[in-house]
Amino acid sequence: MLNNWVVMPTCLPLVLRRCHACASGTFRANGKFRVNANHKLLDAWLLALCTTCGETTKLTVLERAHVRSIRPGLLDRMHDNDPGLAAELLQDPALRRRNRIALDWTGAWRLDTGEPAEPAAVTDVEVIEVSVRFAARIPVRPLRLIAEGCGLSRAEAERLLTEGNLVSAARLSGKLSGGFTFLLKR
């Protein structure tokens, strides 16, 4: 029995950066952009609001880029304040490194198992093979996903791992942000 699970983002993650006004450490990106033109050079920023005081911070997307070097579709999406573009840009490691930010995905994702999780139905099956795919690079603990998807407690999932009844080629301790498969034996 092969199941396919998908880890889906539900909203934009929190941006971890210090606020200069209130010393809070989190900002919420809402998908708004600011584009500034200086003759033939463009600057573009993704705007984020402090979760405590509402102060705005600008995350640099483009800096002194020549107008002709920018794809017209990208510029149109920035002018339209496309939230999908904001999600794509927050996934970009170069943008995060340039702006010295990190992301907090707590409460910003969900596990789609394709069917309602029924603990009774899971216990009836001897062996479950599951392929987990990530719709975005969301760092999640695999044991937490397995426990949530199979209707188990995290302690029970850890016990199954130590007993050898939970097997995967990927390391199940720590965090993963890429797809993996696992086999659960009952």
Coordinates of N, CA, C and O in Angstrom, one line a residue:
M1 N 0.8 -1.2 0.0 CA 0.0 0.0 0.0 C 0.9 1.2 0.0 O 1.6 1.5 1.0
L2 N 0.9 2.0 -1.1 CA 1.7 3.2 -1.2 C 0.9 4.4 -1.1 O -0.1 4.6 -1.8
N3 N 1.3 5.3 -0.2 CA 0.5 6.6 0.0 C 1.5 7.7 -0.4 O 2.7 7.6 -0.2
N4 N 0.9 8.8 -0.8 CA 1.6 10.0 -1.2 C 1.1 11.1 -0.3 O -0.1 11.5 -0.3
W5 N 2.1 11.7 0.5 CA 1.8 12.8 1.3 C 2.5 14.1 0.8 O 3.5 14.0 0.2
V6 N 1.8 15.2 1.0 CA 2.4 16.5 0.6 C 2.4 17.5 1.7 O 1.4 17.7 2.4
V7 N 3.6 18.1 2.0 CA 3.7 19.2 3.0 C 3.4 20.5 2.2 O 4.2 20.9 1.3
M8 N 2.3 21.1 2.5 CA 1.9 22.3 1.8 C 2.0 23.6 2.7 O 1.6 23.5 3.8
P9 N 2.5 24.7 2.1 CA 2.4 26.0 2.9 C 1.0 26.5 2.9 O 0.2 26.4 1.9
T10 N 0.6 27.0 4.0 CA -0.8 27.6 4.2 C -0.7 29.1 4.1 O -1.7 29.8 3.8
C11 N 0.4 29.7 4.5 CA 0.6 31.2 4.4 C 2.1 31.4 4.3 O 2.9 30.5 4.4
L12 N 2.4 32.7 4.2 CA 3.8 33.1 4.2 C 4.4 32.9 5.6 O 3.8 33.2 6.6
P13 N 5.7 32.4 5.6 CA 6.3 32.3 7.0 C 6.7 33.6 7.6 O 6.7 34.7 6.9
L14 N 6.9 33.6 8.9 CA 7.4 34.8 9.5 C 8.9 35.0 9.2 O 9.6 34.1 9.0
V15 N 9.3 36.3 9.0 CA 10.6 36.7 8.7 C 11.3 37.0 10.1 O 10.8 37.8 10.8
L16 N 12.4 36.3 10.3 CA 13.1 36.6 11.6 C 14.2 37.6 11.3 O 15.2 37.4 10.7
R17 N 14.0 38.8 11.9 CA 14.9 39.9 11.8 C 14.6 40.9 12.9 O 13.4 41.0 13.3
R18 N 15.6 41.6 13.5 CA 15.3 42.5 14.6 C 14.7 43.8 14.0 O 15.1 44.3 13.0
C19 N 13.7 44.2 14.8 CA 13.0 45.5 14.5 C 13.8 46.6 15.1 O 14.2 46.6 16.3
H20 N 14.1 47.7 14.3 CA 14.9 48.8 14.9 C 14.0 49.7 15.8 O 14.6 50.4 16.6
A21 N 12.7 49.6 15.7 CA 11.8 50.4 16.5 C 11.5 49.8 17.9 O 11.5 50.5 18.9
C22 N 11.2 48.5 17.9 CA 10.8 47.9 19.2 C 11.6 46.7 19.6 O 11.3 46.1 20.6
A23 N 12.6 46.3 18.9 CA 13.5 45.2 19.2 C 12.7 43.9 19.2 O 13.2 42.9 19.7
S24 N 11.6 43.8 18.5 CA 10.9 42.5 18.2 C 11.8 41.8 17.2 O 12.6 42.3 16.5
G25 N 11.6 40.5 17.1 CA 12.4 39.7 16.2 C 11.6 39.1 15.0 O 12.2 38.3 14.3
T26 N 10.3 39.4 14.8 CA 9.6 38.8 13.8 C 8.8 39.9 12.9 O 8.3 40.8 13.5
F27 N 8.8 39.6 11.6 CA 8.1 40.4 10.7 C 7.2 39.5 9.9 O 7.5 38.3 9.6
R28 N 6.1 40.1 9.4 CA 5.1 39.3 8.6 C 5.2 39.9 7.2 O 4.8 41.1 7.0
A29 N 5.6 39.2 6.2 CA 5.5 39.6 4.8 C 4.1 39.5 4.3 O 3.5 38.4 4.4
N30 N 3.6 40.5 3.7 CA 2.2 40.5 3.2 C 2.1 40.4 1.7 O 1.0 40.6 1.2
G31 N 3.2 40.4 1.0 CA 3.1 40.3 -0.5 C 3.2 41.6 -1.2 O 3.0 41.7 -2.4
K32 N 3.4 42.7 -0.5 CA 3.5 44.0 -1.1 C 4.9 44.3 -1.5 O 5.9 44.0 -0.8
F33 N 5.1 44.9 -2.6 CA 6.4 45.3 -3.1 C 6.5 46.8 -3.3 O 5.5 47.5 -3.5
R34 N 7.7 47.3 -3.3 CA 7.9 48.7 -3.6 C 9.0 48.7 -4.7 O 10.1 48.1 -4.5
V35 N 8.7 49.4 -5.8 CA 9.6 49.5 -6.9 C 10.0 51.0 -7.1 O 9.1 51.8 -7.2
N36 N 11.3 51.3 -7.2 CA 11.7 52.7 -7.3 C 12.6 52.8 -8.6 O 13.5 52.0 -8.7
A37 N 12.3 53.7 -9.4 CA 13.1 53.9 -10.6 C 13.9 55.2 -10.5 O 13.4 56.2 -10.1
N38 N 15.2 55.0 -10.9 CA 16.1 56.2 -11.0 C 16.7 56.1 -12.4 O 17.7 55.4 -12.6
H39 N 16.1 56.9 -13.3 CA 16.4 56.9 -14.7 C 16.2 55.4 -15.3 O 15.1 55.0 -15.2
K40 N 17.3 54.8 -15.7 CA 17.1 53.4 -16.2 C 17.5 52.3 -15.2 O 17.6 51.2 -15.6
L41 N 17.7 52.7 -14.0 CA 18.0 51.7 -12.9 C 16.8 51.5 -12.0 O 16.1 52.5 -11.6
L42 N 16.6 50.3 -11.6 CA 15.5 50.0 -10.7 C 16.0 49.4 -9.4 O 16.9 48.6 -9.4
D43 N 15.3 49.7 -8.3 CA 15.4 49.1 -7.0 C 14.0 48.5 -6.7 O 13.0 49.1 -7.0
A44 N 14.0 47.3 -6.1 CA 12.7 46.7 -5.7 C 12.9 46.0 -4.3 O 14.0 45.4 -4.1
W45 N 11.9 46.2 -3.5 CA 11.9 45.6 -2.2 C 10.6 44.9 -1.9 O 9.5 45.3 -2.4
L46 N 10.7 43.8 -1.1 CA 9.6 43.2 -0.6 C 9.3 43.8 0.8 O 10.3 43.8 1.6
L47 N 8.1 44.2 1.1 CA 7.8 44.9 2.4 C 7.3 43.9 3.4 O 6.6 43.0 3.1
A48 N 7.7 44.1 4.6 CA 7.3 43.2 5.7 C 7.0 44.1 6.9 O 7.7 45.1 7.2
L49 N 6.0 43.8 7.7 CA 5.6 44.5 8.9 C 5.9 43.8 10.1 O 5.8 42.6 10.3
C50 N 6.4 44.6 11.1 CA 6.8 44.1 12.4 C 5.5 43.5 13.1 O 4.4 44.2 13.0
T51 N 5.6 42.4 13.7 CA 4.4 41.7 14.3 C 4.0 42.4 15.6 O 2.9 42.3 16.1
T52 N 4.9 43.2 16.2 CA 4.6 43.9 17.4 C 4.2 45.3 17.2 O 3.1 45.7 17.7
C53 N 5.0 46.1 16.5 CA 4.7 47.6 16.4 C 4.2 48.0 15.0 O 3.7 49.1 14.9
G54 N 4.3 47.1 14.0 CA 3.8 47.5 12.7 C 4.8 48.3 11.8 O 4.4 48.7 10.8
E55 N 6.0 48.4 12.3 CA 7.0 49.1 11.6 C 7.3 48.3 10.3 O 7.3 47.1 10.3
T56 N 7.6 49.0 9.2 CA 7.9 48.4 7.9 C 9.4 48.2 7.7 O 10.2 49.1 8.0
T57 N 9.8 47.0 7.2 CA 11.1 46.8 6.8 C 11.1 46.4 5.3 O 10.1 45.9 4.8
K58 N 12.2 46.7 4.7 CA 12.3 46.4 3.2 C 13.4 45.4 3.0 O 14.5 45.5 3.5
L59 N 13.0 44.3 2.3 CA 13.9 43.2 2.0 C 14.3 43.5 0.5 O 13.4 43.4 -0.4
T60 N 15.5 43.7 0.3 CA 16.0 44.0 -1.1 C 15.9 42.8 -2.0 O 16.4 41.7 -1.8
V61 N 15.1 43.1 -3.1 CA 15.0 42.1 -4.2 C 15.9 42.4 -5.4 O 16.6 41.6 -5.9
L62 N 15.8 43.7 -5.8 CA 16.7 44.2 -6.9 C 17.4 45.4 -6.4 O 16.8 46.3 -5.8
E63 N 18.6 45.6 -6.8 CA 19.4 46.7 -6.4 C 20.1 47.3 -7.6 O 21.0 46.6 -8.2
R64 N 19.8 48.5 -8.0 CA 20.4 49.2 -9.2 C 20.5 48.3 -10.4 O 21.5 48.2 -11.1
A65 N 19.4 47.6 -10.7 CA 19.3 46.7 -11.9 C 18.8 47.6 -13.1 O 17.9 48.4 -13.0
H66 N 19.4 47.3 -14.2 CA 19.1 48.0 -15.4 C 17.7 47.5 -15.9 O 17.4 46.3 -15.8
V67 N 16.9 48.4 -16.4 CA 15.5 48.1 -16.7 C 15.4 47.0 -17.7 O 14.6 46.0 -17.6
R68 N 16.3 47.0 -18.7 CA 16.3 45.9 -19.8 C 16.7 44.6 -19.3 O 16.5 43.6 -19.9
S69 N 17.4 44.5 -18.1 CA 17.9 43.2 -17.6 C 16.8 42.5 -16.8 O 17.0 41.3 -16.4
I70 N 15.7 43.1 -16.6 CA 14.6 42.5 -15.8 C 13.5 42.0 -16.7 O 13.1 42.7 -17.6
R71 N 13.1 40.8 -16.5 CA 12.0 40.2 -17.3 C 10.7 41.0 -17.1 O 10.4 41.3 -15.9
P72 N 10.0 41.3 -18.1 CA 8.8 42.1 -18.0 C 7.8 41.4 -17.1 O 7.0 42.1 -16.3
G73 N 7.7 40.1 -17.1 CA 6.7 39.4 -16.3 C 7.0 39.6 -14.8 O 6.1 39.7 -14.0
L74 N 8.3 39.6 -14.5 CA 8.7 39.8 -13.1 C 8.3 41.2 -12.6 O 7.8 41.3 -11.5
L75 N 8.6 42.2 -13.4 CA 8.2 43.5 -13.1 C 6.7 43.7 -12.9 O 6.2 44.4 -12.0
D76 N 5.9 43.1 -13.8 CA 4.5 43.2 -13.7 C 4.0 42.5 -12.4 O 3.1 43.0 -11.8
R77 N 4.6 41.4 -12.1 CA 4.1 40.7 -10.8 C 4.5 41.6 -9.6 O 3.7 41.6 -8.6
M78 N 5.6 42.3 -9.6 CA 5.9 43.2 -8.5 C 4.9 44.4 -8.4 O 4.5 44.7 -7.4
H79 N 4.6 44.9 -9.6 CA 3.6 46.0 -9.6 C 2.2 45.6 -9.2 O 1.5 46.3 -8.6
D80 N 1.9 44.3 -9.4 CA 0.6 43.8 -9.0 C 0.6 43.2 -7.6 O -0.4 42.7 -7.1
N81 N 1.7 43.3 -6.9 CA 1.9 42.8 -5.5 C 1.4 41.4 -5.4 O 0.6 41.0 -4.6
D82 N 2.0 40.6 -6.2 CA 1.7 39.1 -6.3 C 2.2 38.4 -5.1 O 3.4 38.3 -4.9
P83 N 1.3 37.8 -4.3 CA 1.7 37.1 -3.1 C 2.5 35.8 -3.5 O 3.3 35.3 -2.7
G84 N 2.2 35.2 -4.6 CA 3.0 34.0 -5.1 C 4.4 34.4 -5.3 O 5.3 33.6 -5.0
L85 N 4.7 35.6 -5.9 CA 6.0 36.0 -6.1 C 6.7 36.2 -4.7 O 7.9 35.9 -4.6
A86 N 6.0 36.8 -3.8 CA 6.6 36.9 -2.4 C 7.0 35.6 -1.8 O 8.1 35.5 -1.3
A87 N 6.2 34.6 -2.0 CA 6.5 33.2 -1.5 C 7.7 32.7 -2.2 O 8.6 32.1 -1.6
E88 N 7.8 32.9 -3.5 CA 8.9 32.4 -4.3 C 10.2 33.1 -3.8 O 11.3 32.4 -3.7
L89 N 10.2 34.4 -3.7 CA 11.4 35.1 -3.3 C 11.8 34.8 -1.9 O 13.0 34.7 -1.6
L90 N 10.9 34.5 -0.9 CA 11.3 34.1 0.4 C 12.0 32.8 0.4 O 12.7 32.5 1.3
Q91 N 11.7 31.9 -0.6 CA 12.3 30.6 -0.7 C 13.7 30.7 -1.2 O 14.5 29.8 -1.1
D92 N 14.1 31.8 -1.8 CA 15.4 32.0 -2.5 C 16.5 32.2 -1.4 O 16.5 33.2 -0.7
P93 N 17.4 31.3 -1.4 CA 18.5 31.4 -0.4 C 19.4 32.6 -0.6 O 19.9 33.2 0.4
A94 N 19.6 33.1 -1.8 CA 20.4 34.3 -2.1 C 19.7 35.5 -1.5 O 20.4 36.4 -0.9
L95 N 18.4 35.6 -1.6 CA 17.7 36.8 -1.1 C 17.8 36.7 0.5 O 18.0 37.8 1.1
R96 N 17.6 35.6 1.1 CA 17.7 35.5 2.5 C 19.1 35.8 3.0 O 19.2 36.5 4.0
R97 N 20.1 35.4 2.3 CA 21.5 35.7 2.7 C 21.8 37.2 2.5 O 22.4 37.8 3.4
R98 N 21.4 37.7 1.4 CA 21.6 39.2 1.1 C 21.0 40.1 2.2 O 21.5 41.1 2.6
N99 N 19.8 39.7 2.6 CA 19.0 40.5 3.6 C 19.3 40.1 5.1 O 18.7 40.6 6.0
R100 N 20.1 39.0 5.3 CA 20.4 38.5 6.6 C 19.1 38.2 7.4 O 18.9 38.7 8.5
I101 N 18.3 37.3 6.8 CA 17.0 36.9 7.4 C 17.0 35.4 7.5 O 17.7 34.7 6.8
A102 N 16.1 34.9 8.4 CA 15.7 33.5 8.4 C 14.2 33.5 8.4 O 13.5 34.5 8.6
L103 N 13.7 32.3 8.2 CA 12.2 32.1 8.2 C 11.7 31.2 9.3 O 12.4 30.3 9.7
D104 N 10.6 31.5 9.8 CA 9.9 30.7 10.9 C 8.7 30.2 10.3 O 7.7 30.9 10.0
W105 N 8.7 28.8 10.0 CA 7.5 28.2 9.4 C 6.5 27.7 10.4 O 5.6 27.0 10.0
T106 N 6.6 28.0 11.7 CA 5.7 27.5 12.7 C 4.3 28.0 12.4 O 4.0 29.1 12.2
G107 N 3.4 27.0 12.2 CA 2.0 27.3 11.9 C 1.7 27.7 10.5 O 0.6 28.2 10.2
A108 N 2.7 27.7 9.6 CA 2.5 28.1 8.2 C 2.5 27.0 7.2 O 2.6 27.2 6.0
W109 N 2.2 25.8 7.7 CA 2.2 24.6 6.7 C 1.2 23.6 7.3 O 0.8 23.7 8.4
R110 N 0.8 22.7 6.4 CA -0.1 21.6 6.8 C 0.3 20.3 6.0 O 1.0 20.4 4.9
L111 N 0.0 19.2 6.5 CA 0.3 17.9 5.9 C -1.0 17.4 5.2 O -2.0 17.2 5.9
D112 N -0.9 17.2 3.9 CA -2.0 16.7 3.1 C -1.7 15.2 2.9 O -0.9 14.9 2.1
T113 N -2.5 14.4 3.6 CA -2.3 12.9 3.4 C -3.2 12.3 2.3 O -3.1 11.1 2.0
G114 N -4.0 13.2 1.7 CA -4.9 12.7 0.6 C -6.2 12.1 1.1 O -7.2 12.0 0.4
E115 N -6.3 11.8 2.4 CA -7.5 11.2 3.0 C -7.5 11.5 4.5 O -6.5 11.8 5.0
P116 N -8.7 11.5 5.1 CA -8.7 11.8 6.5 C -7.9 10.7 7.3 O -8.0 9.5 7.0
A117 N -7.1 11.2 8.3 CA -6.3 10.3 9.0 C -7.2 9.5 10.0 O -7.8 10.1 10.9
E118 N -7.3 8.2 9.9 CA -8.1 7.4 10.8 C -7.1 6.5 11.5 O -6.6 5.5 10.9
P119 N -6.9 6.7 12.8 CA -6.0 5.8 13.5 C -6.4 4.3 13.4 O -5.6 3.4 13.4
A120 N -7.7 4.0 13.4 CA -8.2 2.7 13.3 C -7.8 2.0 12.0 O -7.4 0.9 11.9
A121 N -7.9 2.8 10.9 CA -7.6 2.3 9.6 C -6.1 2.0 9.4 O -5.7 1.1 8.8
V122 N -5.3 2.9 10.1 CA -3.8 2.7 10.0 C -3.4 1.4 10.7 O -2.5 0.7 10.3
T123 N -4.1 1.1 11.8 CA -3.6 -0.1 12.6 C -4.1 -1.4 12.0 O -3.5 -2.4 12.3
D124 N -5.0 -1.3 11.0 CA -5.5 -2.6 10.3 C -4.5 -3.0 9.3 O -4.4 -4.2 9.0
V125 N -3.6 -2.1 8.8 CA -2.7 -2.5 7.8 C -1.3 -2.9 8.4 O -0.9 -2.4 9.3
E126 N -0.8 -4.0 7.8 CA 0.5 -4.5 8.3 C 1.7 -3.6 8.0 O 2.5 -3.3 8.8
V127 N 1.8 -3.2 6.7 CA 2.9 -2.4 6.3 C 2.4 -1.2 5.5 O 1.6 -1.4 4.6
I128 N 2.9 0.0 5.8 CA 2.5 1.2 5.1 C 3.8 1.8 4.5 O 4.8 2.0 5.1
E129 N 3.7 2.0 3.1 CA 4.8 2.7 2.5 C 4.3 4.1 2.0 O 3.3 4.2 1.4
V130 N 5.1 5.1 2.5 CA 4.6 6.5 2.2 C 5.8 7.3 1.5 O 6.9 7.2 1.9
S131 N 5.4 8.0 0.5 CA 6.3 9.0 -0.1 C 5.9 10.4 0.3 O 4.7 10.8 0.0
V132 N 6.8 11.1 0.9 CA 6.5 12.5 1.3 C 7.2 13.5 0.4 O 8.3 13.3 0.1
R133 N 6.4 14.4 -0.1 CA 6.9 15.4 -1.0 C 6.6 16.8 -0.4 O 5.6 17.0 0.3
F134 N 7.5 17.7 -0.7 CA 7.4 19.1 -0.1 C 7.0 20.1 -1.3 O 7.8 20.1 -2.3
A135 N 6.0 20.8 -1.1 CA 5.6 21.8 -2.1 C 6.5 23.0 -2.0 O 6.6 23.8 -3.0
A136 N 7.1 23.3 -0.9 CA 8.1 24.4 -0.7 C 9.1 23.8 0.2 O 8.9 22.8 0.9
R137 N 10.3 24.6 0.3 CA 11.4 24.1 1.2 C 11.0 24.5 2.6 O 11.4 25.6 3.1
I138 N 10.3 23.6 3.3 CA 9.8 23.9 4.7 C 10.6 22.9 5.6 O 10.3 21.7 5.5
P139 N 11.4 23.4 6.5 CA 12.1 22.5 7.3 C 11.2 21.9 8.4 O 10.6 22.7 9.2
V140 N 11.0 20.6 8.4 CA 10.1 19.9 9.3 C 10.8 18.7 9.8 O 11.5 18.0 9.1
R141 N 10.5 18.3 11.1 CA 11.0 17.0 11.6 C 10.2 15.9 11.0 O 8.9 15.9 11.2
P142 N 10.8 14.9 10.4 CA 10.1 13.8 9.8 C 9.3 13.0 10.8 O 8.2 12.5 10.4
L143 N 9.8 12.8 12.0 CA 9.0 12.0 13.0 C 7.7 12.7 13.3 O 6.7 12.1 13.6
R144 N 7.8 14.1 13.3 CA 6.5 14.8 13.6 C 5.5 14.6 12.4 O 4.3 14.4 12.7
L145 N 6.0 14.6 11.2 CA 5.1 14.3 10.0 C 4.5 12.9 10.1 O 3.3 12.7 9.9
I146 N 5.4 12.0 10.4 CA 4.9 10.6 10.5 C 3.9 10.4 11.6 O 2.8 9.8 11.4
A147 N 4.2 11.0 12.8 CA 3.2 10.9 13.9 C 1.9 11.5 13.5 O 0.8 11.0 13.8
E148 N 1.9 12.7 12.9 CA 0.7 13.4 12.6 C -0.1 12.7 11.5 O -1.3 12.5 11.5
G149 N 0.6 12.2 10.4 CA 0.0 11.5 9.3 C -0.6 10.2 9.7 O -1.6 9.8 9.1
C150 N 0.0 9.5 10.6 CA -0.5 8.1 11.0 C -1.3 8.1 12.2 O -1.8 7.1 12.7
G151 N -1.5 9.3 12.8 CA -2.3 9.4 14.1 C -1.6 8.8 15.3 O -2.3 8.2 16.1
L152 N -0.3 8.9 15.3 CA 0.5 8.4 16.5 C 1.0 9.6 17.3 O 1.0 10.7 16.9
S153 N 1.4 9.2 18.5 CA 2.1 10.2 19.3 C 3.5 10.3 18.9 O 4.0 9.3 18.3
R154 N 4.2 11.4 19.2 CA 5.6 11.4 18.7 C 6.5 10.4 19.5 O 7.4 9.9 18.9
A155 N 6.1 10.2 20.7 CA 6.9 9.2 21.5 C 6.7 7.8 20.9 O 7.7 7.0 20.8
E156 N 5.5 7.5 20.4 CA 5.3 6.2 19.8 C 6.0 6.1 18.5 O 6.6 5.0 18.1
A157 N 6.1 7.2 17.7 CA 6.8 7.2 16.5 C 8.3 7.0 16.7 O 9.0 6.2 16.0
E158 N 8.8 7.6 17.8 CA 10.3 7.4 18.1 C 10.5 6.0 18.6 O 11.6 5.4 18.3
R159 N 9.6 5.4 19.3 CA 9.7 4.0 19.7 C 9.7 3.1 18.5 O 10.6 2.1 18.5
L160 N 8.9 3.3 17.5 CA 8.9 2.5 16.3 C 10.2 2.6 15.6 O 10.7 1.6 15.0
L161 N 10.8 3.8 15.6 CA 12.1 4.0 14.9 C 13.2 3.2 15.6 O 14.0 2.6 15.0
T162 N 13.2 3.3 16.9 CA 14.3 2.6 17.7 C 14.1 1.1 17.6 O 15.1 0.3 17.6
E163 N 12.9 0.6 17.5 CA 12.6 -0.9 17.4 C 12.9 -1.4 16.0 O 12.9 -2.6 15.7
G164 N 13.0 -0.5 15.0 CA 13.3 -0.9 13.6 C 12.0 -1.1 12.8 O 12.1 -1.6 11.7
N165 N 10.9 -0.7 13.3 CA 9.6 -0.8 12.6 C 9.3 0.4 11.7 O 8.3 0.4 11.0
L166 N 10.1 1.4 11.8 CA 10.0 2.6 11.0 C 11.4 2.7 10.3 O 12.4 3.0 10.9
V167 N 11.3 2.5 8.9 CA 12.6 2.5 8.2 C 12.5 3.5 7.0 O 11.5 3.7 6.4
S168 N 13.6 4.2 6.8 CA 13.7 5.2 5.7 C 15.2 5.3 5.3 O 16.1 5.1 6.1
A169 N 15.4 5.6 4.0 CA 16.8 5.9 3.6 C 17.2 7.3 4.1 O 18.4 7.5 4.2
A170 N 16.3 8.2 4.3 CA 16.6 9.5 4.9 C 16.8 9.4 6.4 O 16.2 8.5 7.0
R171 N 17.5 10.3 6.9 CA 17.7 10.4 8.4 C 16.4 11.0 9.0 O 16.0 12.1 8.6
L172 N 15.8 10.3 9.9 CA 14.5 10.7 10.4 C 14.6 11.6 11.6 O 13.6 12.1 12.1
S173 N 15.8 11.7 12.2 CA 16.0 12.6 13.3 C 16.5 13.9 12.7 O 17.2 13.9 11.7
G174 N 16.3 15.0 13.4 CA 16.6 16.3 12.8 C 15.5 16.8 11.9 O 14.4 16.5 12.1
K175 N 15.9 17.7 11.0 CA 14.9 18.3 10.1 C 15.2 18.1 8.7 O 16.4 18.0 8.3
L176 N 14.2 17.9 7.9 CA 14.3 17.8 6.4 C 13.4 18.8 5.7 O 12.4 19.2 6.2
S177 N 13.8 19.2 4.5 CA 13.0 20.1 3.7 C 12.9 19.6 2.3 O 12.4 20.3 1.4
G178 N 13.3 18.3 2.1 CA 13.1 17.7 0.8 C 12.4 16.4 0.9 O 12.2 15.8 2.0
G179 N 11.9 15.8 -0.2 CA 11.1 14.6 -0.2 C 11.9 13.4 0.3 O 13.1 13.3 0.2
F180 N 11.1 12.5 0.9 CA 11.7 11.2 1.4 C 10.6 10.2 1.4 O 9.4 10.5 1.3
T181 N 11.0 8.9 1.5 CA 10.0 7.8 1.7 C 10.3 7.1 3.0 O 11.4 7.1 3.4
F182 N 9.3 6.4 3.5 CA 9.5 5.6 4.7 C 8.6 4.4 4.7 O 7.6 4.4 3.9
L183 N 8.9 3.4 5.4 CA 8.1 2.2 5.5 C 7.8 2.0 7.0 O 8.7 2.0 7.9
L184 N 6.5 1.8 7.3 CA 6.1 1.6 8.7 C 5.5 0.2 8.8 O 4.6 -0.1 8.1
K185 N 6.1 -0.6 9.7 CA 5.6 -2.0 9.9 C 4.9 -2.0 11.2 O 5.4 -1.5 12.2
R186 N 3.8 -2.7 11.2 CA 3.0 -2.9 12.5 C 3.2 -4.3 13.0 O 3.3 -5.2 12.4

